[in-house]
CSV table of C-alpha atoms in Angstrom, one decimal:
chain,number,residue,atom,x,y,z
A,1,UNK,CA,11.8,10.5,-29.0
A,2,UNK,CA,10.7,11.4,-25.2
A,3,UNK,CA,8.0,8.9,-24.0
A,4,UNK,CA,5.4,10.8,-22.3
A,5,UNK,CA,3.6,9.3,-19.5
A,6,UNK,CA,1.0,10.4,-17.3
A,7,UNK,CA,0.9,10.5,-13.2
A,8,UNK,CA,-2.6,9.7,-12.4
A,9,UNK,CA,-3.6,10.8,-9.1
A,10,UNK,CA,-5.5,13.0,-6.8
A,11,UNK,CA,-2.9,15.1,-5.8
A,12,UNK,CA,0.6,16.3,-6.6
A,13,UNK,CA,2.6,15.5,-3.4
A,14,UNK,CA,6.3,15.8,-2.6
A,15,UNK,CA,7.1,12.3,-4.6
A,16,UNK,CA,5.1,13.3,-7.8
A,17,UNK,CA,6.9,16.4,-7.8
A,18,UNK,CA,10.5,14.1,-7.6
A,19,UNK,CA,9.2,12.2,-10.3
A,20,UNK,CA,8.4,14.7,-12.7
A,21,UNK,CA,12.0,16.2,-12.2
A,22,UNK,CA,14.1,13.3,-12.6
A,23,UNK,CA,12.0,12.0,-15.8
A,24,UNK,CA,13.9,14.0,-18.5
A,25,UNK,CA,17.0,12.2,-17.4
A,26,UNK,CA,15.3,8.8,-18.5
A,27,UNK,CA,14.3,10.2,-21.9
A,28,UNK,CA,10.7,10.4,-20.2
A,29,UNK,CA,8.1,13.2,-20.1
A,30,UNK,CA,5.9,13.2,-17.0
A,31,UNK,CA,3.1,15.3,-16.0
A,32,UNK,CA,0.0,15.2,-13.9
A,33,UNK,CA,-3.4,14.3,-14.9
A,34,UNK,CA,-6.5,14.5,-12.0
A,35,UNK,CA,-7.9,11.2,-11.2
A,36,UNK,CA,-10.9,12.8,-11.0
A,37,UNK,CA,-11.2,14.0,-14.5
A,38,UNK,CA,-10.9,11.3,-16.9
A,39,UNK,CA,-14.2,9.7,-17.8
A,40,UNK,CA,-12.9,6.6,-18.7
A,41,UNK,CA,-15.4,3.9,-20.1
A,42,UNK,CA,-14.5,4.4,-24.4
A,43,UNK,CA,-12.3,2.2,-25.6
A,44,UNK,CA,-10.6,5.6,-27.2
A,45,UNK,CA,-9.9,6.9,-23.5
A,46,UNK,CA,-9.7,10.3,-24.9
A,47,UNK,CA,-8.2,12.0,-21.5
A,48,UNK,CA,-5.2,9.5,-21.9
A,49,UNK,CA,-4.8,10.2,-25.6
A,50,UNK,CA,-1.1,11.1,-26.4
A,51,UNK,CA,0.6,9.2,-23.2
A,52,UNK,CA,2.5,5.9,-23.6
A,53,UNK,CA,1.6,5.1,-20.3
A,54,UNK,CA,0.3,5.6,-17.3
A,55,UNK,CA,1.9,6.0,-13.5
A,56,UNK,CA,-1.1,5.1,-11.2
A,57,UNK,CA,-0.8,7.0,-7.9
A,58,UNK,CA,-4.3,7.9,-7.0
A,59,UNK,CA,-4.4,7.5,-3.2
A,60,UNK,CA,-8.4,6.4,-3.1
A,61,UNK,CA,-9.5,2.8,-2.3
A,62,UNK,CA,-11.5,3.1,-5.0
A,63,UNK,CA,-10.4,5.3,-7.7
A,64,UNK,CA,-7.3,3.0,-8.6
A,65,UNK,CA,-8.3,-0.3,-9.7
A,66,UNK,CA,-11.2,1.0,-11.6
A,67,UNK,CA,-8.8,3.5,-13.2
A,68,UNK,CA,-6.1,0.8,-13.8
A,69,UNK,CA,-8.8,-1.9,-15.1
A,70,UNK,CA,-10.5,0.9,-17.6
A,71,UNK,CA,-7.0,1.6,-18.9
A,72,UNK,CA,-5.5,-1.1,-19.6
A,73,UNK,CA,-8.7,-2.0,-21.4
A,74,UNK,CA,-8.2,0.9,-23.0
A,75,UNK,CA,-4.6,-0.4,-24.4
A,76,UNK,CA,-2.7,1.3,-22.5
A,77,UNK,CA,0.5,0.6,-20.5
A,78,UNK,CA,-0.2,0.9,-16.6
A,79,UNK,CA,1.8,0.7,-13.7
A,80,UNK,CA,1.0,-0.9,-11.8
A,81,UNK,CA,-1.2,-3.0,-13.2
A,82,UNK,CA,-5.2,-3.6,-12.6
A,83,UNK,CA,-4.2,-7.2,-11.1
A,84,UNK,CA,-1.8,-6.1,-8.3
A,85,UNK,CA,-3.3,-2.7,-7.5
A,86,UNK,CA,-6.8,-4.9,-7.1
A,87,UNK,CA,-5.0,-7.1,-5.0
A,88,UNK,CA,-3.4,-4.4,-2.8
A,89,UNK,CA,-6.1,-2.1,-2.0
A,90,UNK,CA,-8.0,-5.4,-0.3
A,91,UNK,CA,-6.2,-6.4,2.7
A,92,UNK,CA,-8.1,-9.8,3.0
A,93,UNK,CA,-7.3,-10.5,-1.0
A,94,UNK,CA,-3.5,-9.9,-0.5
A,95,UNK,CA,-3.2,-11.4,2.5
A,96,UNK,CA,-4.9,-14.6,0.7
A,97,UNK,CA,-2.6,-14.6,-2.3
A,98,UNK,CA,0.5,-14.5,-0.4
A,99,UNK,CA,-0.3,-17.0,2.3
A,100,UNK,CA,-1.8,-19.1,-0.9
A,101,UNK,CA,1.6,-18.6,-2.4
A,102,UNK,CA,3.8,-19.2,0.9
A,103,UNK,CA,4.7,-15.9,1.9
A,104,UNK,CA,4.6,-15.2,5.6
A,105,UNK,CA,1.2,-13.2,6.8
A,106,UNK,CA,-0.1,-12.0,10.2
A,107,UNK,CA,-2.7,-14.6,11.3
A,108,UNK,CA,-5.9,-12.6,10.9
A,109,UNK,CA,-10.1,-12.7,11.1
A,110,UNK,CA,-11.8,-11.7,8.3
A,111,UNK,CA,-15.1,-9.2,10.7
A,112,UNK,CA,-18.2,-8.4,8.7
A,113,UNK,CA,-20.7,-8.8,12.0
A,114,UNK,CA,-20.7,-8.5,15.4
A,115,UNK,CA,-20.5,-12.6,15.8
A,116,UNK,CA,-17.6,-12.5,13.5
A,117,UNK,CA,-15.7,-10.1,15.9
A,118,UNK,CA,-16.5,-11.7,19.0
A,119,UNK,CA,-15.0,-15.2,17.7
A,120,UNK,CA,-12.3,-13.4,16.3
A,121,UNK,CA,-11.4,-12.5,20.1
A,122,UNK,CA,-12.4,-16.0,21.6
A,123,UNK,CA,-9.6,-17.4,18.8
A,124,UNK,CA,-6.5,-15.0,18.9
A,125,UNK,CA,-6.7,-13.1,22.3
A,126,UNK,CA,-5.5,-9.4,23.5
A,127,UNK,CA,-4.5,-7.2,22.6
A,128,UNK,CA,-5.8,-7.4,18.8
A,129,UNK,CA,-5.1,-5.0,16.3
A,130,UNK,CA,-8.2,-3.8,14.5
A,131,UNK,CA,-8.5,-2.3,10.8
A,132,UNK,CA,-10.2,-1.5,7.9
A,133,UNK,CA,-9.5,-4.0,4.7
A,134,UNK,CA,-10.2,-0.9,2.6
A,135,UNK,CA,-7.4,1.8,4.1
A,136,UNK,CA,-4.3,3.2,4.2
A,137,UNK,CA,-1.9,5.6,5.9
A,138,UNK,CA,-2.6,4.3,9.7
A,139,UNK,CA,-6.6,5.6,9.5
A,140,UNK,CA,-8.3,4.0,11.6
A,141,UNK,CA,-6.3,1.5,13.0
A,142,UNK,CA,-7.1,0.6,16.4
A,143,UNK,CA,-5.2,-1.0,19.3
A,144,UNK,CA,-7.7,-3.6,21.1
A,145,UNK,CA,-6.0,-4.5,25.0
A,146,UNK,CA,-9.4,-4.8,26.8
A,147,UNK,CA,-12.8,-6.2,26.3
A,148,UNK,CA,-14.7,-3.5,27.4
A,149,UNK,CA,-12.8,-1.4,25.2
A,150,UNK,CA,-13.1,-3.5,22.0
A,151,UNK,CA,-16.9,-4.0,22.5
A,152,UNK,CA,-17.4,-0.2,22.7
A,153,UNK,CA,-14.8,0.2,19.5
A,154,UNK,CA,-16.8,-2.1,17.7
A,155,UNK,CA,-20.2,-0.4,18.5
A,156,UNK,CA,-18.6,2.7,16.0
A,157,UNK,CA,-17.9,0.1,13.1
A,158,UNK,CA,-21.3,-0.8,13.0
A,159,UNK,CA,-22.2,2.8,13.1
A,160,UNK,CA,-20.7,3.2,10.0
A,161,UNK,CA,-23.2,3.7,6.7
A,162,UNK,CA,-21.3,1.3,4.7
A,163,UNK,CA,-20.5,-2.3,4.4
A,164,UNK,CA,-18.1,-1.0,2.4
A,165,UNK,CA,-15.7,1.0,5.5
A,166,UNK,CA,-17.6,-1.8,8.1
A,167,UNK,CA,-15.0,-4.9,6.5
A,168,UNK,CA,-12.4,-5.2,9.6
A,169,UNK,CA,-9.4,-7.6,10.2
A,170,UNK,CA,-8.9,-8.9,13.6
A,171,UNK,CA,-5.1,-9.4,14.2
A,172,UNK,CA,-3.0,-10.0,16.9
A,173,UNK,CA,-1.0,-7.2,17.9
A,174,UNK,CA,2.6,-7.8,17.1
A,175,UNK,CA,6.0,-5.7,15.9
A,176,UNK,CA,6.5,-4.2,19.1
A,177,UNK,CA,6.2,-1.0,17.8
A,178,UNK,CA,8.2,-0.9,14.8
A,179,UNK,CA,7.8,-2.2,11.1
A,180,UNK,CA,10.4,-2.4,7.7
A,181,UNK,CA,9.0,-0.3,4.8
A,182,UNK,CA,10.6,-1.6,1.7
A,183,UNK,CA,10.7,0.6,-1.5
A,184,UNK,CA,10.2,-2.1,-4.4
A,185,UNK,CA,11.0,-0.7,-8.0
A,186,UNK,CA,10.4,-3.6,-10.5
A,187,UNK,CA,11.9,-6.5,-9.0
A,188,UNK,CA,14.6,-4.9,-7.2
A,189,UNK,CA,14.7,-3.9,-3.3
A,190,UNK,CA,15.8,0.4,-3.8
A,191,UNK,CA,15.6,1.0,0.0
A,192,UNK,CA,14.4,-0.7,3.7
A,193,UNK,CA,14.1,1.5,6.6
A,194,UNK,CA,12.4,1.0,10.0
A,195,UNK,CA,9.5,3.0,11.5
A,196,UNK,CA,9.5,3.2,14.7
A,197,UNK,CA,6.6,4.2,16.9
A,198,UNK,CA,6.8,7.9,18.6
A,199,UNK,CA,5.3,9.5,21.5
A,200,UNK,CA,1.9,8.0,22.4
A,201,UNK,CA,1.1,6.7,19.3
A,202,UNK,CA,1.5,3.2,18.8
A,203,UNK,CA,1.0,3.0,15.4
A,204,UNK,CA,4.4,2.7,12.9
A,205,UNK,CA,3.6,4.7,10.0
A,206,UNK,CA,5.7,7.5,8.0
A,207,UNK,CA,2.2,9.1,7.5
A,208,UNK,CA,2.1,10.0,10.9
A,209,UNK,CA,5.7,11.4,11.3
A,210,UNK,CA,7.1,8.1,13.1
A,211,UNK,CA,10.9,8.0,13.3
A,212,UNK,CA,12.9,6.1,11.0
A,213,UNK,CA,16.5,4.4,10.0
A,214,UNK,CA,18.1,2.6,7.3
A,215,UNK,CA,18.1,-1.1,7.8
A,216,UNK,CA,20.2,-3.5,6.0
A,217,UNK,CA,19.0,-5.9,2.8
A,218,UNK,CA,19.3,-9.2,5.3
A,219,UNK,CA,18.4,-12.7,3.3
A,220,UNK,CA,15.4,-12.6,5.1
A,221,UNK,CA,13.8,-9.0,3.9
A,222,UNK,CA,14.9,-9.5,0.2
A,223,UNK,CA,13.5,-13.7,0.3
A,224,UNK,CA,9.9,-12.3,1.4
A,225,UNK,CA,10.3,-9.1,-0.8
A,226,UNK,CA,11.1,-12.1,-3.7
A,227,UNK,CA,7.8,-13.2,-2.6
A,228,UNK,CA,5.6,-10.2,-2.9
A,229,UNK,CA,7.0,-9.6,-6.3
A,230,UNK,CA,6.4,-13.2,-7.4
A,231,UNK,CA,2.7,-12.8,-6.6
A,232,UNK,CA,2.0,-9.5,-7.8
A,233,UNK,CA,4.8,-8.8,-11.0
A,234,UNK,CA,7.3,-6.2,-10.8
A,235,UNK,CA,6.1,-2.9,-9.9
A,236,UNK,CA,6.6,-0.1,-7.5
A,237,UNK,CA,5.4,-1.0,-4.1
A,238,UNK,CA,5.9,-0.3,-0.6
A,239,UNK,CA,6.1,-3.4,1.5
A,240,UNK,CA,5.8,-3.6,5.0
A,241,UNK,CA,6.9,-6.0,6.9
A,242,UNK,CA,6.9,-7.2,10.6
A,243,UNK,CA,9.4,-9.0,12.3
A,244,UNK,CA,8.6,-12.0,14.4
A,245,UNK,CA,10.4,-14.9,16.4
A,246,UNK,CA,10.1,-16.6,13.2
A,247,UNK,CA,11.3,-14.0,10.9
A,248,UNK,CA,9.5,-11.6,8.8
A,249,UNK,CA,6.0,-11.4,7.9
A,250,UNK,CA,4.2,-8.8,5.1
A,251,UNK,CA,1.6,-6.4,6.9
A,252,UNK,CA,0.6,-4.9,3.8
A,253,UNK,CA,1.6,-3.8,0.2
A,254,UNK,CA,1.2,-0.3,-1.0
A,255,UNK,CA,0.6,0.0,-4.5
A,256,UNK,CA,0.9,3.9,-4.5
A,257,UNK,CA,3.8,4.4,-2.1
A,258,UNK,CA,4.8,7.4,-0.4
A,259,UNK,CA,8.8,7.1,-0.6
A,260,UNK,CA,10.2,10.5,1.5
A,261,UNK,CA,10.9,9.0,4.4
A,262,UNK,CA,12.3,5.8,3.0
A,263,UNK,CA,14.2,8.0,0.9
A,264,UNK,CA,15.2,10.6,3.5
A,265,UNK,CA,16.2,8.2,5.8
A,266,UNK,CA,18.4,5.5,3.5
A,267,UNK,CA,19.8,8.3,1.2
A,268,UNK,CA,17.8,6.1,-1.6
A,269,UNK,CA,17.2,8.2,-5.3
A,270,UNK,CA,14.2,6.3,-5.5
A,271,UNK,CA,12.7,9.0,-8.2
A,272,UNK,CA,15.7,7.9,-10.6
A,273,UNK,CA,15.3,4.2,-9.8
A,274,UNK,CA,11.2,4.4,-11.2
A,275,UNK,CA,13.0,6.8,-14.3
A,276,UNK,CA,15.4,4.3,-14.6
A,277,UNK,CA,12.8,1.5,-14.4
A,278,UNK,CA,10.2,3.6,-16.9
A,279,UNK,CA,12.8,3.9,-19.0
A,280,UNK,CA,13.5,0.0,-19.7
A,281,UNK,CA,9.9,-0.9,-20.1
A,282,UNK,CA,9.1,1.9,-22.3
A,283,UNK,CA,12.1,3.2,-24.1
């Protein structure tokens, strides 16, 4: 019997598309369904009728947990589940989890004012890395060297019309330009590769077409990796990491991860390794 499983999210991009393809080779069936069509809320979560489970990949910061919570509610099997996708789309929650649970995190400031910010200058110095706790994809992420500069920066974040996008962290500024995306498929590291920065942009993102290689699974990457999986549960996450005098510390964990340029640059089949994955929870 196939198991049919739904791909919930706004969009079918280039790794929905792999999905969907290498999913008859599990035994699976999987199609889209728009995020922005289900009406969940009864416990019959008739738009999900018929699926044995559901692939969560809505990119909003704030269409996924509420999807995941209502659907799991619901009875239905969800990856990845309500807890870690809550706990990834906050940057300030996951950051306090892991460092709660001894995994390595930039030292950060938690800005909802004005006086906030300014101490979070007086107590880590430039250059300071500001961002938004509710964000992805390198939006918004700002590179802080002068004083002048940040005060004029932070004059726009208090322009904004919600509290909502006005939540900051205040970090130092550290990585040199580069960062490890690792492509996390249950418990097990798939692929690391290493963005590095290009032209003027500073920022290390695959969103923004940053260059990239394959790294190699050191102790240290698959030990923090360990880490990230031991707070959230096995899933299918991108974690990025930083490297530091003192080894590797977790920038953020993305619980909807974009995987082509991991993939493209490692060689990884990450699309079989979630079929493969799918297939042992479900089959």
């Amino acid at each position: 019997m196939t198991v049919r499983i739904a791909v919930v999210a706004d969009r079918i991009a280039w790794e929905e598309r792999r999905l969907v393809e290498a999913a008859p080779a599990h035994g699976l069936h999987i199609e889209w369904v728009n995020d922005e069509s289900l009406s969940l809320g009864d416990p019959s979560a008739a738009s999900l009728a018929g699926y044995d489970a559901v692939l969560l990949r809505s990119r909003s910061y704030t269409r996924g947990g509420l999807i995941a919570t209502l659907a799991e509610a619901a009875g239905i099997h969800v990856l990845n589940s309500a807890h870690a996708i809550h706990t990834c789309e906050n940057k300030a929650v996951l950051r306090a989890a892991l460092r709660r649970a001894g995994v390595p995190v930039p030292d950060f400031r938690l800005a909802l004012s004005r006086p906030d910010f300014e101490r979070a200058l007086a107590e880590l110095g430039l250059p300071l890395v500001l961002k938004p706790v509710f964000g992805g994809m390198g939006k918004r992420v700002t590179l802080l060297r002068d004083p002048d500069l940040a005060a004029s920066v932070y004059d726009y974040v208090e322009d904004l019309g919600h509290a909502f996008e006005q939540a900051c962290l205040v970090e130092p500024y550290i990585g040199g330009g580069t960062s490890v995306r690792c492509l996390v498929v249950g418990r097990e590291l798939v692929a690391a590769a290493e963005f590095a920065s290009g032209g003027t942009d500073w920022r290390n993102n695959a969103a923004l077409g940053n260059s990239s290689r394959a790294v190699a699974h050191d102790p240290d990457v698959l030990k923090t990796v360990d880490g990230v999986v031991d707070v959230l549960g096995p899933g299918i996450y991108g974690v990025d990491l930083f490297a530091t005098p003192d080894g590797f510390v977790v920038n953020e964990v993305n619980h909807a991860p974009a995987f082509r340029a991991v993939a493209s640059a490692t060689g990884a089949d990450v699309p079989s390794a979630v079929g493969r994955h799918l297939q042992e929870l479900l089959v």
